[in-house]
Short mmCIF file of C-alpha atoms in Angstrom, two decimals:
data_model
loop_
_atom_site.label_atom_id
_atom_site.label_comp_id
_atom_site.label_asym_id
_atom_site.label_seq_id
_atom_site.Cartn_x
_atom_site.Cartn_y
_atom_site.Cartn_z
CA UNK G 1 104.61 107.30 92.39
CA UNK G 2 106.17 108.04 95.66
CA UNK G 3 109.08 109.14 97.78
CA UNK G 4 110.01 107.42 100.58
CA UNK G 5 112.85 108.54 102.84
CA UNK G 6 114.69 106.02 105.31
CA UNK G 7 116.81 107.21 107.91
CA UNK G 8 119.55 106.24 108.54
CA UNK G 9 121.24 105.50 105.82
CA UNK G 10 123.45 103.08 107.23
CA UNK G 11 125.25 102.69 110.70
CA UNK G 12 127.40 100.65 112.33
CA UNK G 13 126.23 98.67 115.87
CA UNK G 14 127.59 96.63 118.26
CA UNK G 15 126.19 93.49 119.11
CA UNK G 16 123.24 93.20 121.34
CA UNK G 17 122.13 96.54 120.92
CA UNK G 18 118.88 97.49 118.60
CA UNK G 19 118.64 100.15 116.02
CA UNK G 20 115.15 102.14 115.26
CA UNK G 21 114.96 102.25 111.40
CA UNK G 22 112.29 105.18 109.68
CA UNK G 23 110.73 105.55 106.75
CA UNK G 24 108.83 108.12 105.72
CA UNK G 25 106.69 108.64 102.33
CA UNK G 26 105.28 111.84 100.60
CA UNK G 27 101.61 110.38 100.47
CA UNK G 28 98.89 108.56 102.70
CA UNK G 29 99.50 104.39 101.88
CA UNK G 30 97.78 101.99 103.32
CA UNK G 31 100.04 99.14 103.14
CA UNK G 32 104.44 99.47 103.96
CA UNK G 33 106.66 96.69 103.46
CA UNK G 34 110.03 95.89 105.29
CA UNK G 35 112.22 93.40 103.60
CA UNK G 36 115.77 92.55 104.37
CA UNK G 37 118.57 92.40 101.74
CA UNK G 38 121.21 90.50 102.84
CA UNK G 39 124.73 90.67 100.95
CA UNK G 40 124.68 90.47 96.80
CA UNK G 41 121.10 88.15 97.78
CA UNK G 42 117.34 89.11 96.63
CA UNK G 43 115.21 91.01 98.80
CA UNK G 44 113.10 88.63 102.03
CA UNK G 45 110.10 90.53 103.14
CA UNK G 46 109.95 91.01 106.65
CA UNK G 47 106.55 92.03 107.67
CA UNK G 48 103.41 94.18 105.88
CA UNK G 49 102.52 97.38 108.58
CA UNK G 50 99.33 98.18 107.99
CA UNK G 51 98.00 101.52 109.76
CA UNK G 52 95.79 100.92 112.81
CA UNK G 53 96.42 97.46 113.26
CA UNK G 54 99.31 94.83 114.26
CA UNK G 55 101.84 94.28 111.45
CA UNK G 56 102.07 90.77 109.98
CA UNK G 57 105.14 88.95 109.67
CA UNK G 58 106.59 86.35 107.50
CA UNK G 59 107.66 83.01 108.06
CA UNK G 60 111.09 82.86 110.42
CA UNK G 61 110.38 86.45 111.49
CA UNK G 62 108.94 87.79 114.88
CA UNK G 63 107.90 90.84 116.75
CA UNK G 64 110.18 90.61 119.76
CA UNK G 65 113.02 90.70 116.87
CA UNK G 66 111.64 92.85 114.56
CA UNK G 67 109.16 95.04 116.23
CA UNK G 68 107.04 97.29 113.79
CA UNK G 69 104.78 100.40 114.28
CA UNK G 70 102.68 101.92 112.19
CA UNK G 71 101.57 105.32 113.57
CA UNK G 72 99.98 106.82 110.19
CA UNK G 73 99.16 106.27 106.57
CA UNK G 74 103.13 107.96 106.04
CA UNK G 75 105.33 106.42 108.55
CA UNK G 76 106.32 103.53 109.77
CA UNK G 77 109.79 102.22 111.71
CA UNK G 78 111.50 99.02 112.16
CA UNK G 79 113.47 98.03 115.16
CA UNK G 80 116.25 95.18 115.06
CA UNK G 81 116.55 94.33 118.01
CA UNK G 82 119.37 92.67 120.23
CA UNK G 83 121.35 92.65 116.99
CA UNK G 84 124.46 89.94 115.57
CA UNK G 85 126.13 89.69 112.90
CA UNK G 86 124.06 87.44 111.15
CA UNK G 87 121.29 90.92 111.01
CA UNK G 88 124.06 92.63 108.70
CA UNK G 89 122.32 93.52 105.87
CA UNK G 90 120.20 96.72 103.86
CA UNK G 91 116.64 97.02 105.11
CA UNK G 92 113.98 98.32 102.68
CA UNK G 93 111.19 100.20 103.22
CA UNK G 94 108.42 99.94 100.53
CA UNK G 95 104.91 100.77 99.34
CA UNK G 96 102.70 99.71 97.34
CA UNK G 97 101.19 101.75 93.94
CA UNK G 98 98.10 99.96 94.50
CA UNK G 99 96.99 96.53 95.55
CA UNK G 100 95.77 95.99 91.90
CA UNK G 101 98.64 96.46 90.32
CA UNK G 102 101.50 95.64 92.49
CA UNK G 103 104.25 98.12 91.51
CA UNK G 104 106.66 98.62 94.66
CA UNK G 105 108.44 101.68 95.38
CA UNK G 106 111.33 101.43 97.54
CA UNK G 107 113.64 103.86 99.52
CA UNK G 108 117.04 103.84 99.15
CA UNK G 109 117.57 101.31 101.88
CA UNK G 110 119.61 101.53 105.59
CA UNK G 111 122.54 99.57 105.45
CA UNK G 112 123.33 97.89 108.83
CA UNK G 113 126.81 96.31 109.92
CA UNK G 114 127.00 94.77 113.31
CA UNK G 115 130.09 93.77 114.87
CA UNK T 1 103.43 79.50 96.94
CA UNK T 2 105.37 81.14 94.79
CA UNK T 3 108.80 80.68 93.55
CA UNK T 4 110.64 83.09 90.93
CA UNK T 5 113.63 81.67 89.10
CA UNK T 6 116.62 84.14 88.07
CA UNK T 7 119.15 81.38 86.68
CA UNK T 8 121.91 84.28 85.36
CA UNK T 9 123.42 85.03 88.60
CA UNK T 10 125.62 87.46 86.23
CA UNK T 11 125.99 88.54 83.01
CA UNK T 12 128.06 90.98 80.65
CA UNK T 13 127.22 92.48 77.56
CA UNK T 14 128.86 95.40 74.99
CA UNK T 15 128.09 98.86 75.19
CA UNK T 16 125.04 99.18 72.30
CA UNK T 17 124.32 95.14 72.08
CA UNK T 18 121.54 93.35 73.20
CA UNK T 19 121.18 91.61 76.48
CA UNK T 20 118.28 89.50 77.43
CA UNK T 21 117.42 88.30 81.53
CA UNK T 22 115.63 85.31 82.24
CA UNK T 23 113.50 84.38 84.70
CA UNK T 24 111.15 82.05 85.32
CA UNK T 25 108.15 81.65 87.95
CA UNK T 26 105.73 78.83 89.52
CA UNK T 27 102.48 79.72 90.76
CA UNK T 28 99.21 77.92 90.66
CA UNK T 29 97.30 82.12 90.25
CA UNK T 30 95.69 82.83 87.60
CA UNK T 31 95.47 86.76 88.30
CA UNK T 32 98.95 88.12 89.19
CA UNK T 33 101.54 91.08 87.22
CA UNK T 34 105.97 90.10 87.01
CA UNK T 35 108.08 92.84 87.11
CA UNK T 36 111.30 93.70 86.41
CA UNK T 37 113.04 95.91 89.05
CA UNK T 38 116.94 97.50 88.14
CA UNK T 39 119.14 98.19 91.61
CA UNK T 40 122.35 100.02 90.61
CA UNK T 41 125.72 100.32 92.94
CA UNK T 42 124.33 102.07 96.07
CA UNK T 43 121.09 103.31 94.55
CA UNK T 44 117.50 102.35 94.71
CA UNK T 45 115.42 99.80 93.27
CA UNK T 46 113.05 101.44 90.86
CA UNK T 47 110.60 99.99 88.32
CA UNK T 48 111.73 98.92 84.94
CA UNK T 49 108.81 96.84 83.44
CA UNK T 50 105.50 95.54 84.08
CA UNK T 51 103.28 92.84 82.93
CA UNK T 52 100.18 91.71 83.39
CA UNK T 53 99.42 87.92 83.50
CA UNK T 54 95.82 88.44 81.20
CA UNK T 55 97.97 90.89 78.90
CA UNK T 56 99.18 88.70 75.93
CA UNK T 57 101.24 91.52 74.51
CA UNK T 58 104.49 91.61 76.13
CA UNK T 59 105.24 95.01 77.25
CA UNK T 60 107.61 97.61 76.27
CA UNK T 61 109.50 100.42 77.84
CA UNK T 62 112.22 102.18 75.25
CA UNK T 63 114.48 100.02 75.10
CA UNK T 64 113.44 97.23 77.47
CA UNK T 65 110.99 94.93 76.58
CA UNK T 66 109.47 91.54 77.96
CA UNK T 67 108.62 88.42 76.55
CA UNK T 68 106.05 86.78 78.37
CA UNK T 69 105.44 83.41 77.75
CA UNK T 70 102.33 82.22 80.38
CA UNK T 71 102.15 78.38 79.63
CA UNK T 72 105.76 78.18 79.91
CA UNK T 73 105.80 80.73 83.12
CA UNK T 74 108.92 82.18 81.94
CA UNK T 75 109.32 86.04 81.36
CA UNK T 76 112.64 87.61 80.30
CA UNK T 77 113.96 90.97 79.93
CA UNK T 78 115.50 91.86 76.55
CA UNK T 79 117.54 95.24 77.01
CA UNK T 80 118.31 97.00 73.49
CA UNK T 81 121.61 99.58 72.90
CA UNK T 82 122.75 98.39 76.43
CA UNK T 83 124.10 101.79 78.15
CA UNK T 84 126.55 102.40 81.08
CA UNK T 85 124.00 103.49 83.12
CA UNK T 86 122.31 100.12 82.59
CA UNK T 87 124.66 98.40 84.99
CA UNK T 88 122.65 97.20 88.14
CA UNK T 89 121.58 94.20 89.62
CA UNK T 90 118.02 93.12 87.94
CA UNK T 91 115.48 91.45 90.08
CA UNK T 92 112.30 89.40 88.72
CA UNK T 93 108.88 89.93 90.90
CA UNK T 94 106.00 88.44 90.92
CA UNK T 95 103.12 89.54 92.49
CA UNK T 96 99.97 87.65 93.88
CA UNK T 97 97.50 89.90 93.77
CA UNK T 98 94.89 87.58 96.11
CA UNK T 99 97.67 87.50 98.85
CA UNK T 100 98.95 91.83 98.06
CA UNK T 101 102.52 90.28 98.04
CA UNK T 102 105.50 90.29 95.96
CA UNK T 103 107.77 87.31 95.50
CA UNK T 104 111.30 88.27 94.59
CA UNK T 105 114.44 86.43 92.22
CA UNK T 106 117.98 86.64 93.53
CA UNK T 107 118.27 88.49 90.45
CA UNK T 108 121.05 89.19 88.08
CA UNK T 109 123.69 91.38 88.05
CA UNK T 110 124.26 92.90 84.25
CA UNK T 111 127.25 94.93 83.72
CA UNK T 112 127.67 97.37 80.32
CA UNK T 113 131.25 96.82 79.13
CA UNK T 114 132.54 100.25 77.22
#
C-alpha cells in the first residue's frame, strides 16, 4: 500500500490565476496519476508523470494547461493554470501498486473552486 | 478502447440487506483486472475488490463479493449486511494492463438507510 498526501486540500481562486497542486507518497513509485473529478462525475485522468521523463497526457489535455513535474520517485505537482470556472473540480493524485496488477491508491484529493 | 458501464446512477438499500452494483465493460483485452473502488462524503477512494480477468472465481472480501461474468463483460458488486459506513459513491475500473491504465464508471452512489 501507500500514503499519499496532497496539499492543499482545497482552495478557492480567482479566475486567471494558476494553483501548484502536491502530492507526496511514503515510497519510491515509478508511475503517478492526476485525474480530475468534476462534480458528483467519475474520475478523467489527466496525465501519467513518470520520473525522469516528460509526463504524458490524455486526450483534450495539454501541458501549457496542466503542466506536470516529476522531480523523484515520491513527488510530483500539478499546476492549473490560467484557471475558469469550468476547472472547478477535486484533483487526484494516484499511484499505482504495480503495473501487473493495477490497484490505485489515491490521496484524499484538492478540491478547487474558481470564481 | 475501453468503456465501463455503471447504469445505477443511485441506489438505496436497508441497514443489514443486500445490495448488488452493476457494471458492465467493453474491451477487445484479453489480460486486464476490474475493480471496485468505494469514495465516501469527503473521504478517499480506497480499494474494495479486485478481479482478475483469467480468475474464474469471483472474488470475495467479507462481505463484498463479485460476480464476474467474462463472456457477458459484466461484473457486479453484491454488498451483504449493508452498514452505515457503507454509504459512498462506488466506482467500477478497469484496467488494461498492456496500456498501465485504468478506465473509470461514473459510478454509483449507495446510501445505507437505518
Amino acid at each position: 500500500s501507500a500514503v499519499i498526501s496532497q496539499k492543499p486540500s482545497r482552495d478557492i481562486c480567482q479566475r486567471g490565476t494558476s494553483l501548484t497542486i502536491q502530492c507526496q507518497v511514503d515510497s519510491q513509485v515509478t508511475m503517478m496519476f492526476w485525474y480530475r473529478q468534476q462534480p458528483g462525475q467519475s474520475l478523467t485522468l489527466i496525465a501519467t508523470a513518470n520520473q525522469g521523463s516528460e509526463a504524458t497526457y490524455e486526450s483534450g489535455f495539454v501541458i501549457d494547461k496542466f503542466p506536470i513535474s516529476r522531480p523523484n520517485l515520491t513527488f510530483s505537482t500539478l499546476t492549473v493554470s490560467n484557471m475558469s470556472p469550468e476547472d472547478s473540480s477535486i484533483y487526484l493524485c494516484s499511484v499505482s501498486g504495480g503495473r501487473t496488477t493495477g490497484e490505485l491508491f489515491f490521496g484524499e484529493g484538492s478540491r478547487l473552486t474558481v470564481l | 478502447a475501453q468503456t465501463v458501464t455503471q447504469s445505477q446512477p443511485e441506489m438505496s438499500v436497508q441497514e443489514a440487506e443486500t445490495v448488488t452494483l452493476s457494471c458492465t465493460y467493453d474491451t477487445s483485452e484479453n489480460n486486464y483486472y476490474l475493480f471496485w473502488y468505494k469514495q465516501p462524503p469527503s473521504r478517499q477512494m480506497i480499494l474494495v475488490i479486485r478481479q482478475e480477468a483469467y480468475k474464474q472465481q469471483n472474488a470475495t472480501e467479507n462481505r463484498f463479493s463479485v460476480n464476474f461474468q467474462k463472456a457477458a463483460k459484466s461484473f457486479s458488486l453484491k454488498i451483504s449486511d449493508s452498514q452505515l459506513g457503507d454509504t459512498a459513491m462506488y466506482f467500477c475500473a478497469f484496467y488494461n494492463t498492456n496500456a498501465g491504465k485504468s478506465t473509470f464508471g461514473d459510478g454509483t452512489t449507495l446510501t445505507v438507510k437505518p
